[in-house]
Amino acid sequence: MYTNARETAFDKIIMTTAIYTHADCQRHEMGDWHPESPLRLQAIEDQLISSRIDQFIERREAPLAEIADLERIHTDAAVARIRDHAAALSGSDQKYYALDGDTLLNAHSWQAARRAAGAALAATDAVLAGELENAFCSVRPPGHHATPTTSMGFCLFNNVAIAARHAIERHGLERVAIIDFDVHHGNGTEAAFEQDPRVLMVSFFQHPFYPFSGSENPQPHMLNEPLPAYTAGDAVRRLVNDKWLPALHAHAPQMIFISAGFDAHREDDMGQMALVEADYAWITRQIMAVARQHAQGRIVSCLEGGYHLSALGRSVVAHLKVLADLE
Ligand SMILES: [Zn+2]
């Protein structure tokens, strides 16, 4: 018997984990050649269904983030740039607008990016209201490379950063943690919070590698762990035990956000690390233990990278099985 539902005094079953997503997130696309494709969300859906865990996880539609929400992290110029260039593509012969060599907009990108940030915001509200213990945002475009001023690296707005700042400014939290296990360094998240010690960021990432940042700790609350190519799960687990967990316990976050990228998977050609599903499950278990000790279990996890479709689907399911106590 699965145990992810708990009984209330009113005998009502409450699901403890929800998935936030929206069909708009599949309408943003950057060309058939591009690895950050709508097929990624479909692969996750397919794996959720075939693993038969979808029936134990609540489904919620992502709302649209308001401009004021985006501007908790991003400059008004950075927000207007996405909005205006996407709008200009509607009804024009031009299909894409290139922000850089591999970050493009289509006519749906503004809407998709607001859904992606909106998912993280709504998940944060629901978790802080006690409706859910935790949530996973199955969204794209991803966010962790988007700095306050610049959308880059397939990312338009920094979904996790926007939600973390929302938790602090709108809900009054004093300490949060952002955990980033994508194969790439979350330079956008670091740029957003490097002057804000209320936010502890812990990460590992392949180095030297795109975006070629993060190898020096600018502040004690930015715990970056650069790792060489071909690093596998045993070394990552040691790093989590030796570096992440002491820092997380010392910070005692009231809520935890995860930049959940799965491109450090052994089968993912975007990077050269060698994690497998069991490593993602193990990392998630450690995060759950910290959250339950300090943060009433509160976790909002947002999809970042992960480009091998089968490995992505399997890794997300491994992550969700832990979040929803379905192991
Ligand atoms: Zn990545």
mmCIF file of C-alpha atoms and ligand atoms in Angstrom:
data_model
loop_
_atom_site.group_PDB
_atom_site.id
_atom_site.type_symbol
_atom_site.label_atom_id
_atom_site.label_comp_id
_atom_site.label_asym_id
_atom_site.label_seq_id
_atom_site.Cartn_x
_atom_site.Cartn_y
_atom_site.Cartn_z
ATOM 1 C CA MET A 1 0.000 0.000 0.000
ATOM 2 C CA TYR A 2 1.308 3.383 -0.890
ATOM 3 C CA THR A 3 1.491 5.888 1.901
ATOM 4 C CA ASN A 4 1.695 9.273 0.268
ATOM 5 C CA ALA A 5 -1.789 10.285 1.321
ATOM 6 C CA ARG A 6 -2.597 11.252 4.862
ATOM 7 C CA GLU A 7 -5.933 11.259 6.614
ATOM 8 C CA THR A 8 -7.232 14.452 8.109
ATOM 9 C CA ALA A 9 -9.614 14.886 11.010
ATOM 10 C CA PHE A 10 -12.332 15.143 8.361
ATOM 11 C CA ASP A 11 -11.380 11.852 6.737
ATOM 12 C CA LYS A 12 -10.418 13.687 3.582
ATOM 13 C CA ILE A 13 -7.468 12.273 1.685
ATOM 14 C CA ILE A 14 -4.814 14.881 0.998
ATOM 15 C CA MET A 15 -2.151 14.156 -1.598
ATOM 16 C CA THR A 16 1.150 15.385 -0.264
ATOM 17 C CA THR A 17 2.833 15.934 -3.617
ATOM 18 C CA ALA A 18 1.612 17.775 -6.698
ATOM 19 C CA ILE A 19 2.904 18.255 -10.221
ATOM 20 C CA TYR A 20 2.411 21.705 -11.726
ATOM 21 C CA THR A 21 2.496 22.004 -15.489
ATOM 22 C CA HIS A 22 0.614 23.592 -18.399
ATOM 23 C CA ALA A 23 0.104 22.864 -22.093
ATOM 24 C CA ASP A 24 1.555 26.307 -22.900
ATOM 25 C CA CYS A 25 4.948 24.992 -21.769
ATOM 26 C CA GLN A 26 4.979 22.693 -24.813
ATOM 27 C CA ARG A 27 4.185 25.506 -27.282
ATOM 28 C CA HIS A 28 7.532 27.237 -26.755
ATOM 29 C CA GLU A 29 10.036 25.601 -29.110
ATOM 30 C CA MET A 30 13.322 26.676 -30.626
ATOM 31 C CA GLY A 31 13.579 24.531 -33.773
ATOM 32 C CA ASP A 32 13.665 20.816 -34.568
ATOM 33 C CA TRP A 33 17.424 20.670 -33.963
ATOM 34 C CA HIS A 34 17.187 22.025 -30.442
ATOM 35 C CA PRO A 35 17.660 19.597 -27.519
ATOM 36 C CA GLU A 36 15.504 21.718 -25.190
ATOM 37 C CA SER A 37 12.341 20.547 -26.927
ATOM 38 C CA PRO A 38 8.657 20.043 -26.051
ATOM 39 C CA LEU A 39 9.319 16.290 -26.267
ATOM 40 C CA ARG A 40 11.027 16.536 -22.883
ATOM 41 C CA LEU A 41 7.764 17.201 -21.044
ATOM 42 C CA GLN A 42 6.041 14.488 -23.071
ATOM 43 C CA ALA A 43 8.762 12.006 -22.082
ATOM 44 C CA ILE A 44 8.152 12.835 -18.422
ATOM 45 C CA GLU A 45 4.385 12.381 -18.846
ATOM 46 C CA ASP A 46 4.840 9.040 -20.590
ATOM 47 C CA GLN A 47 7.145 7.746 -17.896
ATOM 48 C CA LEU A 48 4.823 8.923 -15.116
ATOM 49 C CA ILE A 49 2.001 6.951 -16.657
ATOM 50 C CA SER A 50 3.973 3.811 -17.429
ATOM 51 C CA SER A 51 5.460 3.806 -13.909
ATOM 52 C CA ARG A 52 1.898 4.017 -12.536
ATOM 53 C CA ILE A 53 2.775 6.688 -9.996
ATOM 54 C CA ASP A 54 0.736 9.438 -11.670
ATOM 55 C CA GLN A 55 -2.439 8.311 -9.899
ATOM 56 C CA PHE A 56 -0.839 9.073 -6.515
ATOM 57 C CA ILE A 57 0.277 12.574 -7.396
ATOM 58 C CA GLU A 58 -2.091 15.509 -7.621
ATOM 59 C CA ARG A 59 -2.173 17.459 -10.900
ATOM 60 C CA ARG A 60 -2.360 21.240 -10.869
ATOM 61 C CA GLU A 61 -2.373 23.751 -13.740
ATOM 62 C CA ALA A 62 0.328 26.374 -13.688
ATOM 63 C CA PRO A 63 -1.057 29.927 -13.613
ATOM 64 C CA LEU A 64 0.590 32.843 -15.431
ATOM 65 C CA ALA A 65 3.168 34.736 -13.390
ATOM 66 C CA GLU A 66 2.469 38.464 -13.228
ATOM 67 C CA ILE A 67 5.061 40.922 -14.496
ATOM 68 C CA ALA A 68 5.571 42.145 -10.925
ATOM 69 C CA ASP A 69 6.490 38.572 -9.939
ATOM 70 C CA LEU A 70 9.079 38.310 -12.724
ATOM 71 C CA GLU A 71 10.495 41.679 -11.702
ATOM 72 C CA ARG A 72 11.271 40.418 -8.195
ATOM 73 C CA ILE A 73 14.367 39.000 -9.921
ATOM 74 C CA HIS A 74 14.578 40.434 -13.428
ATOM 75 C CA THR A 75 14.987 44.010 -14.624
ATOM 76 C CA ASP A 76 12.042 45.551 -16.435
ATOM 77 C CA ALA A 77 14.194 45.653 -19.584
ATOM 78 C CA ALA A 78 14.887 41.891 -19.383
ATOM 79 C CA VAL A 79 11.160 41.164 -18.969
ATOM 80 C CA ALA A 80 10.110 43.550 -21.753
ATOM 81 C CA ARG A 81 12.658 42.047 -24.121
ATOM 82 C CA ILE A 82 11.000 38.611 -23.943
ATOM 83 C CA ARG A 83 7.465 39.994 -24.040
ATOM 84 C CA ASP A 84 8.040 42.361 -26.966
ATOM 85 C CA HIS A 85 10.098 40.071 -29.196
ATOM 86 C CA ALA A 86 7.662 37.160 -28.709
ATOM 87 C CA ALA A 87 4.721 39.460 -29.471
ATOM 88 C CA ALA A 88 6.428 40.713 -32.637
ATOM 89 C CA LEU A 89 6.622 37.134 -33.958
ATOM 90 C CA SER A 90 2.832 36.703 -33.812
ATOM 91 C CA GLY A 91 1.501 37.202 -37.328
ATOM 92 C CA SER A 92 4.949 37.785 -38.794
ATOM 93 C CA ASP A 93 6.758 35.565 -41.330
ATOM 94 C CA GLN A 94 9.608 35.149 -38.923
ATOM 95 C CA LYS A 95 9.274 32.040 -36.716
ATOM 96 C CA TYR A 96 12.068 32.638 -34.204
ATOM 97 C CA TYR A 97 13.932 35.468 -32.555
ATOM 98 C CA ALA A 98 17.435 34.532 -31.355
ATOM 99 C CA LEU A 99 18.450 35.977 -27.978
ATOM 100 C CA ASP A 100 21.781 34.201 -28.388
ATOM 101 C CA GLY A 101 23.126 31.271 -30.414
ATOM 102 C CA ASP A 102 21.052 28.665 -28.596
ATOM 103 C CA THR A 103 18.333 30.599 -26.781
ATOM 104 C CA LEU A 104 15.429 31.478 -29.059
ATOM 105 C CA LEU A 105 11.875 32.751 -28.788
ATOM 106 C CA ASN A 106 8.813 31.769 -30.759
ATOM 107 C CA ALA A 107 5.403 33.416 -30.597
ATOM 108 C CA HIS A 108 4.443 31.289 -27.563
ATOM 109 C CA SER A 109 7.576 31.826 -25.501
ATOM 110 C CA TRP A 110 6.287 34.718 -23.385
ATOM 111 C CA GLN A 111 3.239 32.712 -22.341
ATOM 112 C CA ALA A 112 5.283 29.553 -21.686
ATOM 113 C CA ALA A 113 7.865 31.433 -19.611
ATOM 114 C CA ARG A 114 5.098 33.004 -17.499
ATOM 115 C CA ARG A 115 3.569 29.537 -16.939
ATOM 116 C CA ALA A 116 6.960 28.131 -15.902
ATOM 117 C CA ALA A 117 7.505 30.888 -13.332
ATOM 118 C CA GLY A 118 3.813 30.756 -12.400
ATOM 119 C CA ALA A 119 4.129 27.059 -11.584
ATOM 120 C CA ALA A 120 6.966 27.734 -9.166
ATOM 121 C CA LEU A 121 5.036 30.596 -7.546
ATOM 122 C CA ALA A 122 1.783 28.659 -7.174
ATOM 123 C CA ALA A 123 3.648 25.628 -5.841
ATOM 124 C CA THR A 124 5.355 27.853 -3.277
ATOM 125 C CA ASP A 125 2.024 29.305 -2.170
ATOM 126 C CA ALA A 126 0.412 25.862 -1.858
ATOM 127 C CA VAL A 127 3.308 24.375 0.083
ATOM 128 C CA LEU A 128 3.474 27.361 2.439
ATOM 129 C CA ALA A 129 -0.299 27.173 2.932
ATOM 130 C CA GLY A 130 0.112 23.557 4.046
ATOM 131 C CA GLU A 131 -1.976 22.193 1.161
ATOM 132 C CA LEU A 132 0.970 20.126 -0.051
ATOM 133 C CA GLU A 133 4.181 18.895 1.499
ATOM 134 C CA ASN A 134 6.074 19.383 -1.737
ATOM 135 C CA ALA A 135 5.643 19.927 -5.471
ATOM 136 C CA PHE A 136 7.428 19.313 -8.754
ATOM 137 C CA CYS A 137 7.098 21.834 -11.584
ATOM 138 C CA SER A 138 7.290 19.970 -14.889
ATOM 139 C CA VAL A 139 7.878 23.092 -16.915
ATOM 140 C CA ARG A 140 9.935 24.652 -19.665
ATOM 141 C CA PRO A 141 11.637 26.932 -20.527
ATOM 142 C CA PRO A 142 14.097 26.163 -17.707
ATOM 143 C CA GLY A 143 15.467 28.964 -15.554
ATOM 144 C CA HIS A 144 18.767 28.667 -13.717
ATOM 145 C CA HIS A 145 20.980 30.365 -16.323
ATOM 146 C CA ALA A 146 18.721 33.427 -16.561
ATOM 147 C CA THR A 147 20.397 36.279 -14.671
ATOM 148 C CA PRO A 148 18.528 39.373 -13.492
ATOM 149 C CA THR A 149 19.487 41.138 -16.727
ATOM 150 C CA THR A 150 20.072 38.408 -19.317
ATOM 151 C CA SER A 151 18.121 35.391 -20.601
ATOM 152 C CA MET A 152 20.616 32.754 -21.769
ATOM 153 C CA GLY A 153 21.442 29.043 -21.920
ATOM 154 C CA PHE A 154 17.897 27.934 -22.992
ATOM 155 C CA CYS A 155 16.507 29.879 -19.969
ATOM 156 C CA LEU A 156 14.184 32.891 -20.167
ATOM 157 C CA PHE A 157 13.184 33.700 -16.569
ATOM 158 C CA ASN A 158 14.716 32.162 -13.442
ATOM 159 C CA ASN A 159 11.764 30.182 -12.103
ATOM 160 C CA VAL A 160 13.426 28.976 -8.911
ATOM 161 C CA ALA A 161 14.900 32.384 -8.082
ATOM 162 C CA ILE A 162 11.557 34.094 -8.618
ATOM 163 C CA ALA A 163 9.831 31.607 -6.305
ATOM 164 C CA ALA A 164 12.535 31.841 -3.637
ATOM 165 C CA ARG A 165 12.336 35.610 -3.555
ATOM 166 C CA HIS A 166 8.524 35.392 -3.472
ATOM 167 C CA ALA A 167 8.789 33.123 -0.410
ATOM 168 C CA ILE A 168 10.991 35.697 1.310
ATOM 169 C CA GLU A 169 9.248 38.917 0.284
ATOM 170 C CA ARG A 170 5.610 37.824 0.190
ATOM 171 C CA HIS A 171 5.578 35.099 2.847
ATOM 172 C CA GLY A 172 8.200 36.565 5.160
ATOM 173 C CA LEU A 173 10.574 33.605 5.254
ATOM 174 C CA GLU A 174 13.968 34.494 6.668
ATOM 175 C CA ARG A 175 16.063 31.589 5.375
ATOM 176 C CA VAL A 176 15.645 29.442 2.275
ATOM 177 C CA ALA A 177 17.956 27.059 0.436
ATOM 178 C CA ILE A 178 18.332 26.471 -3.296
ATOM 179 C CA ILE A 179 19.820 23.115 -4.295
ATOM 180 C CA ASP A 180 20.996 22.815 -7.903
ATOM 181 C CA PHE A 181 22.038 19.383 -9.249
ATOM 182 C CA ASP A 182 21.986 20.238 -12.955
ATOM 183 C CA VAL A 183 25.230 19.386 -14.780
ATOM 184 C CA HIS A 184 25.679 23.107 -15.525
ATOM 185 C CA HIS A 185 26.387 25.837 -12.969
ATOM 186 C CA GLY A 186 23.314 27.913 -12.062
ATOM 187 C CA ASN A 187 24.951 31.230 -12.838
ATOM 188 C CA GLY A 188 21.627 33.068 -13.012
ATOM 189 C CA THR A 189 20.592 31.951 -9.550
ATOM 190 C CA GLU A 190 23.987 32.875 -8.153
ATOM 191 C CA ALA A 191 23.775 36.328 -9.740
ATOM 192 C CA ALA A 192 20.338 36.850 -8.185
ATOM 193 C CA PHE A 193 21.369 35.959 -4.628
ATOM 194 C CA GLU A 194 25.105 36.494 -4.251
ATOM 195 C CA GLN A 195 24.412 39.554 -2.080
ATOM 196 C CA ASP A 196 21.572 37.916 -0.124
ATOM 197 C CA PRO A 197 22.718 35.637 2.738
ATOM 198 C CA ARG A 198 19.088 34.671 3.470
ATOM 199 C CA VAL A 199 19.502 32.300 0.512
ATOM 200 C CA LEU A 200 21.949 29.394 0.772
ATOM 201 C CA MET A 201 22.753 27.954 -2.661
ATOM 202 C CA VAL A 202 24.410 24.543 -2.826
ATOM 203 C CA SER A 203 25.341 22.942 -6.112
ATOM 204 C CA PHE A 204 27.698 20.728 -8.023
ATOM 205 C CA PHE A 205 28.381 20.979 -11.703
ATOM 206 C CA GLN A 206 30.797 19.793 -14.345
ATOM 207 C CA HIS A 207 33.796 22.112 -14.646
ATOM 208 C CA PRO A 208 35.246 23.531 -16.790
ATOM 209 C CA PHE A 209 31.999 23.623 -18.738
ATOM 210 C CA TYR A 210 29.222 25.985 -19.836
ATOM 211 C CA PRO A 211 28.623 28.662 -18.541
ATOM 212 C CA PHE A 212 32.247 28.661 -17.246
ATOM 213 C CA SER A 213 31.327 30.254 -13.926
ATOM 214 C CA GLY A 214 30.985 29.191 -10.316
ATOM 215 C CA SER A 215 34.453 27.752 -9.704
ATOM 216 C CA GLU A 216 35.205 30.353 -7.072
ATOM 217 C CA ASN A 217 32.848 30.978 -4.174
ATOM 218 C CA PRO A 218 32.025 34.651 -4.193
ATOM 219 C CA GLN A 219 30.230 34.415 -0.834
ATOM 220 C CA PRO A 220 30.059 31.844 1.967
ATOM 221 C CA HIS A 221 26.356 31.239 1.228
ATOM 222 C CA MET A 222 27.149 30.139 -2.360
ATOM 223 C CA LEU A 223 28.471 26.594 -1.982
ATOM 224 C CA ASN A 224 29.540 25.618 -5.496
ATOM 225 C CA GLU A 225 31.326 22.324 -6.044
ATOM 226 C CA PRO A 226 32.964 22.102 -9.471
ATOM 227 C CA LEU A 227 33.521 18.496 -10.561
ATOM 228 C CA PRO A 228 35.588 17.080 -13.411
ATOM 229 C CA ALA A 229 33.987 15.326 -16.370
ATOM 230 C CA TYR A 230 33.162 11.652 -15.801
ATOM 231 C CA THR A 231 32.426 12.114 -12.097
ATOM 232 C CA ALA A 232 30.019 9.373 -11.000
ATOM 233 C CA GLY A 233 27.485 8.923 -8.236
ATOM 234 C CA ASP A 234 29.808 7.718 -5.465
ATOM 235 C CA ALA A 235 31.852 10.928 -5.590
ATOM 236 C CA VAL A 236 28.700 13.045 -5.764
ATOM 237 C CA ARG A 237 27.253 11.258 -2.717
ATOM 238 C CA ARG A 238 30.453 11.918 -0.759
ATOM 239 C CA LEU A 239 30.282 15.572 -1.710
ATOM 240 C CA VAL A 240 26.654 15.800 -0.603
ATOM 241 C CA ASN A 241 27.506 14.203 2.753
ATOM 242 C CA ASP A 242 30.691 16.174 3.351
ATOM 243 C CA LYS A 243 29.759 19.603 1.970
ATOM 244 C CA TRP A 244 26.067 20.084 1.243
ATOM 245 C CA LEU A 245 24.510 18.547 4.347
ATOM 246 C CA PRO A 246 26.614 20.400 6.963
ATOM 247 C CA ALA A 247 25.922 23.697 5.174
ATOM 248 C CA LEU A 248 22.208 22.959 4.879
ATOM 249 C CA HIS A 249 21.890 22.011 8.550
ATOM 250 C CA ALA A 250 23.809 25.128 9.602
ATOM 251 C CA HIS A 251 21.524 27.337 7.502
ATOM 252 C CA ALA A 252 18.341 25.610 8.757
ATOM 253 C CA PRO A 253 16.212 26.672 5.776
ATOM 254 C CA GLN A 254 12.485 27.213 6.291
ATOM 255 C CA MET A 255 11.883 26.034 2.732
ATOM 256 C CA ILE A 256 13.958 24.291 0.054
ATOM 257 C CA PHE A 257 13.896 24.923 -3.686
ATOM 258 C CA ILE A 258 15.480 22.505 -6.130
ATOM 259 C CA SER A 259 16.855 23.346 -9.556
ATOM 260 C CA ALA A 260 16.233 19.817 -10.756
ATOM 261 C CA GLY A 261 18.295 19.294 -13.881
ATOM 262 C CA PHE A 262 18.880 15.700 -14.944
ATOM 263 C CA ASP A 263 21.595 16.307 -17.554
ATOM 264 C CA ALA A 264 24.323 14.886 -15.276
ATOM 265 C CA HIS A 265 22.834 11.460 -16.125
ATOM 266 C CA ARG A 266 25.248 8.925 -17.605
ATOM 267 C CA GLU A 267 23.139 8.626 -20.777
ATOM 268 C CA ASP A 268 22.816 12.387 -21.323
ATOM 269 C CA ASP A 269 25.243 13.655 -23.958
ATOM 270 C CA MET A 270 24.783 17.294 -22.954
ATOM 271 C CA GLY A 271 27.307 16.734 -20.168
ATOM 272 C CA GLN A 272 29.909 14.110 -19.335
ATOM 273 C CA MET A 273 28.942 13.139 -15.797
ATOM 274 C CA ALA A 274 27.763 9.662 -14.841
ATOM 275 C CA LEU A 275 24.796 9.821 -12.466
ATOM 276 C CA VAL A 276 21.974 7.287 -12.684
ATOM 277 C CA GLU A 277 18.381 7.268 -11.413
ATOM 278 C CA ALA A 278 19.434 5.746 -8.066
ATOM 279 C CA ASP A 279 21.732 8.727 -7.470
ATOM 280 C CA TYR A 280 18.905 11.200 -8.067
ATOM 281 C CA ALA A 281 16.698 9.212 -5.674
ATOM 282 C CA TRP A 282 19.465 9.188 -3.051
ATOM 283 C CA ILE A 283 20.082 12.941 -3.375
ATOM 284 C CA THR A 284 16.341 13.582 -3.111
ATOM 285 C CA ARG A 285 16.186 11.471 0.079
ATOM 286 C CA GLN A 286 18.912 13.589 1.664
ATOM 287 C CA ILE A 287 17.079 16.783 0.705
ATOM 288 C CA MET A 288 13.803 15.387 2.105
ATOM 289 C CA ALA A 289 15.493 14.628 5.431
ATOM 290 C CA VAL A 290 16.830 18.189 5.694
ATOM 291 C CA ALA A 291 13.428 19.605 4.727
ATOM 292 C CA ARG A 292 11.611 17.502 7.300
ATOM 293 C CA GLN A 293 14.080 18.440 10.030
ATOM 294 C CA HIS A 294 14.104 22.190 9.427
ATOM 295 C CA ALA A 295 11.359 23.180 6.987
ATOM 296 C CA GLN A 296 8.237 21.150 7.767
ATOM 297 C CA GLY A 297 9.078 19.127 4.672
ATOM 298 C CA ARG A 298 8.534 22.076 2.335
ATOM 299 C CA ILE A 299 10.163 21.534 -1.062
ATOM 300 C CA VAL A 300 9.435 23.060 -4.471
ATOM 301 C CA SER A 301 11.402 21.368 -7.244
ATOM 302 C CA CYS A 302 11.578 22.824 -10.754
ATOM 303 C CA LEU A 303 12.763 21.069 -13.886
ATOM 304 C CA GLU A 304 15.928 22.535 -15.398
ATOM 305 C CA GLY A 305 17.988 20.453 -17.889
ATOM 306 C CA GLY A 306 17.833 16.810 -18.961
ATOM 307 C CA TYR A 307 17.995 16.046 -22.674
ATOM 308 C CA HIS A 308 18.147 12.284 -23.112
ATOM 309 C CA LEU A 309 14.415 11.681 -23.209
ATOM 310 C CA SER A 310 14.322 8.214 -21.668
ATOM 311 C CA ALA A 311 16.894 9.022 -18.967
ATOM 312 C CA LEU A 312 15.015 12.253 -18.201
ATOM 313 C CA GLY A 313 11.676 10.490 -17.765
ATOM 314 C CA ARG A 314 13.169 7.759 -15.584
ATOM 315 C CA SER A 315 15.127 10.239 -13.460
ATOM 316 C CA VAL A 316 12.102 12.476 -12.849
ATOM 317 C CA VAL A 317 10.085 9.434 -11.784
ATOM 318 C CA ALA A 318 12.880 8.398 -9.377
ATOM 319 C CA HIS A 319 12.880 11.962 -7.939
ATOM 320 C CA LEU A 320 9.080 12.019 -7.635
ATOM 321 C CA LYS A 321 8.843 8.598 -6.006
ATOM 322 C CA VAL A 322 10.967 9.941 -3.148
ATOM 323 C CA LEU A 323 9.120 13.269 -2.927
ATOM 324 C CA ALA A 324 5.769 11.470 -2.779
ATOM 325 C CA ASP A 325 6.897 8.674 -0.417
ATOM 326 C CA LEU A 326 6.142 6.066 -3.068
ATOM 327 C CA GLU A 327 9.364 4.076 -2.877
HETATM 328 ZN ZN ZN B 1 21.931 21.850 -17.592
#
